[in-house]
Amino acid sequence: MRAPREGVRLYVHWLAGRTAVVLAGSVLLAIVAATSLLRLEFDVGLVSMLPRGTARFADYERFVERFSAQDLVLALVRGREPDEAARYAHAFARSLRRRPEILEVRARVDPEAFLQALGDGALPRLLPRTHHDEIRARLSPDAIRNAVAGLKRALTLPGVVGLGRAFTVDPLGLSGVLADALAGARPDRSLDPGAEILTSPDGRSVLVLIRPAADGYDLAAGERLAAVFAEAEEEARLASGATASVGYTGAYAYAREDAALLRSDIALYVVLALIGVLAVFYVGYRDLRILPFVTYHLGLTTLVALALGVLLLGRLNLLSLSFAAIFYGLGIDAAIHFYTRFLEERAQSEAAEEGLARTIAALWSPMLLATATTAVAFLAVGLSSLRGVSQLGMLTAVGLVLNVPSTFVVMAALLLRADRRGRFVDSRPPSRARWLGAVAGWVAMHRRVARGLLFLLLAGAAVAGSRTSVDTDLFRLRPGRSEAREVEREIRETFGFTDPHGSVLIEAGGRPDAVVTEGILRVAERISERLQKEVRSGRVLSVTSPSPLLPSQETQRARLSAWAALPRVAAAERLQSELERAGFRSEAFAEAFDLLRVVPPPSDLLEAPLPGASILVERQVERDDQGLSVLVSFTPQSSETLEEVAAELTRDLALPADVSVVVTGRPLMEAELGRTARRELLGFLGIVLVSTGALLWLRERRWWPVLAILAVPIAAVVALSGLAAGLGIPLNPVTIVVLPLTVGIGLDDCLYLVERYRESSDVGEAVARGGRVLSITTATTVAGFGALALSRHPALAGLGALAVASLSLCLVATIVLLPAL
């Protein structure tokens, strides 16, 4: 046994006289750290997982920042009969409009407001010139005569009392031409001003678009909004007498689902980790006396690390909150090694202080080095472009570093205090893992054969691992069973909506003047025209642009000029005479005559959008202190097509001063994420290997032991990659971090085993003495990651499952490969 140095004995003697002070101070620190957690805020949803670091990430993040936070809540009302869905939807919308939490509801267009807009000149300003031939046909003498005759017949029918103003403002039905033009400009026909509600073809589903007052959805905001919707649903049921169900999708629905998962998964981690550790302790030690000594100092370290995370990061998301379960499994390893070694030394020492001094002398170097190698791996992961992964890496690294003083100070004080009460006087050292020692001894005796077999196995795994793929679809990291996703799918199938994977962001910073605003609208029109050509070529499936509702003044002038060339005045005279001949009072149709005779001036339609369509305009236009942003969305035929269209769309596009254009989209961001993930994987592995190799060299000063120790986790990484490829399991931006973490975590067992070997100079004996504790520490770490594997969140479940496999492979490699080398 290694004799402790005098400095170690002095430290233990100092600690023995201050155990009460140390433990009281730790309790105070725990209380302070716990109170700081009251400031903890949670990020829920996929937005907090967005990567960073390149132009494509920045462009997509800018798009999310400008337009995702104000994303509408889409409510799908389903009725058994067509009239039920419509009645319920109107009552639901009325209830929501009365609530301060809701800014706007788009369930119908106010006919009076629309007629007023027509009288103010909306028709000639918004009507594309391609529809002027249809207007010309309606202004012909025969068409006017037929319209007046049809009007006279219609007024004799029952149920038209409330339509009088519509007849007097637009007797020729010119608004129908505008309605068809606007509705045809979007794939979802949500700009159709003639539709009071967005109804499915069979009439049994109605779509209600809701704009909440609050931007973004944290846990509290999501719950408040859920309560508002529940109350509105009940009021609608009572007011309409209709039986209908309501499903929600959009940012709100996804955030609320993530919040529910967050709460349930955190509880799952705590319970399962505790049960797993208790089971491991019972199997490994046949009693639970160790439990108070490892759980207290580990809980203290967890609280302090989380408190530091709150101070440094502020908001944590689903991935970073899994730090507690992972750290519990990792941090407890040091405590188990410390406790087990203390039992061994205490059984051979007359005094507890001497046993503790020998324990610290034996474990100080390997524990410090093991902590450093694992912390380095998590610090490397902290460089990830995914914020949740980065936070997870940083928090765990901080926790591991804090775990060292917590073990050698707090846990040591607990052991000394318990020993004074006779807790360990009759303790026996833990039993040996003789069968593991026999395996390692056989390998050591047949090194050449073992090396050959291991080489063949790893070569095959390396060949298979070269085919491992990386899945960068972030939405596949969402829970598979999602009501919001099902509602979204139902809306697409029922209403024919498309999923716009391409987004063109046209922006000007500050407070743009009228000239810059006009330039932005003209650029939006030109981009929309180019995309419409791509629709005709088949490379783009659909385009959603604000330009139909927000034509530039240049476009308005062209339309008004063409409108002025129509035979409007003659048509107005003929309409007046036909109405008088049919017995109508012509003065009642003064607005209709003015609509034809007057050519209105261009208008700023940003300030006065078409009534009932403002919620759609705001979804694609954002004006605030950051500037003016206009969004044109399109759905490409494929991700490859999106790459091509994005490269061509802004080519030779003359931009006004102070106006910028970027093309972004989830496929573009995910393609960049794939390249970044592969680059990060190589970078993380390089950082971990170089850093841990340097730390090992400082301790060993010889290359062969360094290479032999590093070979163990490297072999586990190769085997894990081959296993994933063989099972057809792709890696993703979250699970990919398991590979570099395997190198850092896998070195721990090697370092403790090497220390045992140097004490006995016999591989079999070293494994027999240390194999039991190595198995227990691996099992506790597996318990921490294994709790994540049972999560309903695919990102966490994949991370946990892959980590469990890697840690198991590391233990096997430690027992088999290290003796062979």
Coordinates of N, CA, C and O in Angstrom, one line a residue, residues 15 18-32 296 300 409-410 413-414 417:
L15 N -9.0 18.4 9.0 CA -10.4 18.1 8.7 C -11.1 17.4 9.9 O -12.3 17.7 10.2
R18 N -12.7 19.7 12.4 CA -13.6 20.7 11.9 C -14.8 20.1 11.1 O -15.4 20.7 10.2
T19 N -15.1 18.8 11.4 CA -16.1 18.1 10.6 C -17.5 18.8 10.8 O -18.2 19.0 9.8
A20 N -17.8 19.3 12.0 CA -19.1 19.9 12.2 C -19.2 21.2 11.5 O -20.2 21.6 10.9
V21 N -18.0 22.0 11.5 CA -18.0 23.3 10.7 C -18.2 23.1 9.2 O -19.0 23.8 8.6
V22 N -17.5 22.1 8.7 CA -17.6 21.8 7.3 C -19.0 21.3 6.9 O -19.5 21.8 5.9
L23 N -19.6 20.5 7.7 CA -20.9 20.0 7.3 C -22.0 21.1 7.5 O -22.9 21.2 6.7
A24 N -21.8 22.0 8.5 CA -22.7 23.1 8.7 C -22.6 24.0 7.5 O -23.6 24.6 7.0
G25 N -21.4 24.3 7.1 CA -21.1 25.2 6.0 C -21.7 24.6 4.7 O -22.3 25.4 3.8
S26 N -21.6 23.3 4.5 CA -22.2 22.7 3.3 C -23.7 22.8 3.3 O -24.3 23.0 2.2
V27 N -24.3 22.7 4.5 CA -25.8 22.8 4.6 C -26.2 24.3 4.2 O -27.2 24.5 3.4
L28 N -25.5 25.2 4.7 CA -25.8 26.6 4.3 C -25.6 26.9 2.8 O -26.4 27.5 2.2
L29 N -24.5 26.3 2.3 CA -24.3 26.5 0.8 C -25.4 25.8 0.0 O -25.9 26.4 -1.0
A30 N -25.9 24.7 0.5 CA -27.0 24.0 -0.2 C -28.3 24.9 -0.2 O -29.0 25.0 -1.2
I31 N -28.5 25.5 1.0 CA -29.7 26.4 1.1 C -29.6 27.6 0.1 O -30.6 27.9 -0.6
V32 N -28.5 28.2 0.1 CA -28.3 29.3 -0.8 C -28.4 28.9 -2.2 O -29.1 29.6 -3.0
Y296 N -25.7 12.8 -0.2 CA -25.7 14.2 0.4 C -24.7 15.0 -0.4 O -25.1 16.1 -0.9
L300 N -25.6 18.1 -3.0 CA -25.0 19.4 -2.8 C -24.3 19.9 -4.0 O -24.5 21.1 -4.5
V409 N -13.7 16.7 0.6 CA -14.0 17.5 1.8 C -15.3 17.1 2.5 O -15.2 16.6 3.7
V410 N -16.4 17.2 1.8 CA -17.7 17.0 2.4 C -17.8 15.5 2.7 O -18.2 15.1 3.9
A413 N -15.5 14.4 5.5 CA -16.0 14.8 6.8 C -17.1 13.9 7.3 O -17.2 13.5 8.5
L414 N -18.0 13.5 6.4 CA -19.1 12.6 6.8 C -18.6 11.3 7.2 O -19.0 10.7 8.2
R417 N -17.0 11.6 10.7 CA -18.0 11.8 11.7 C -18.7 10.5 12.0 O -19.0 10.1 13.2

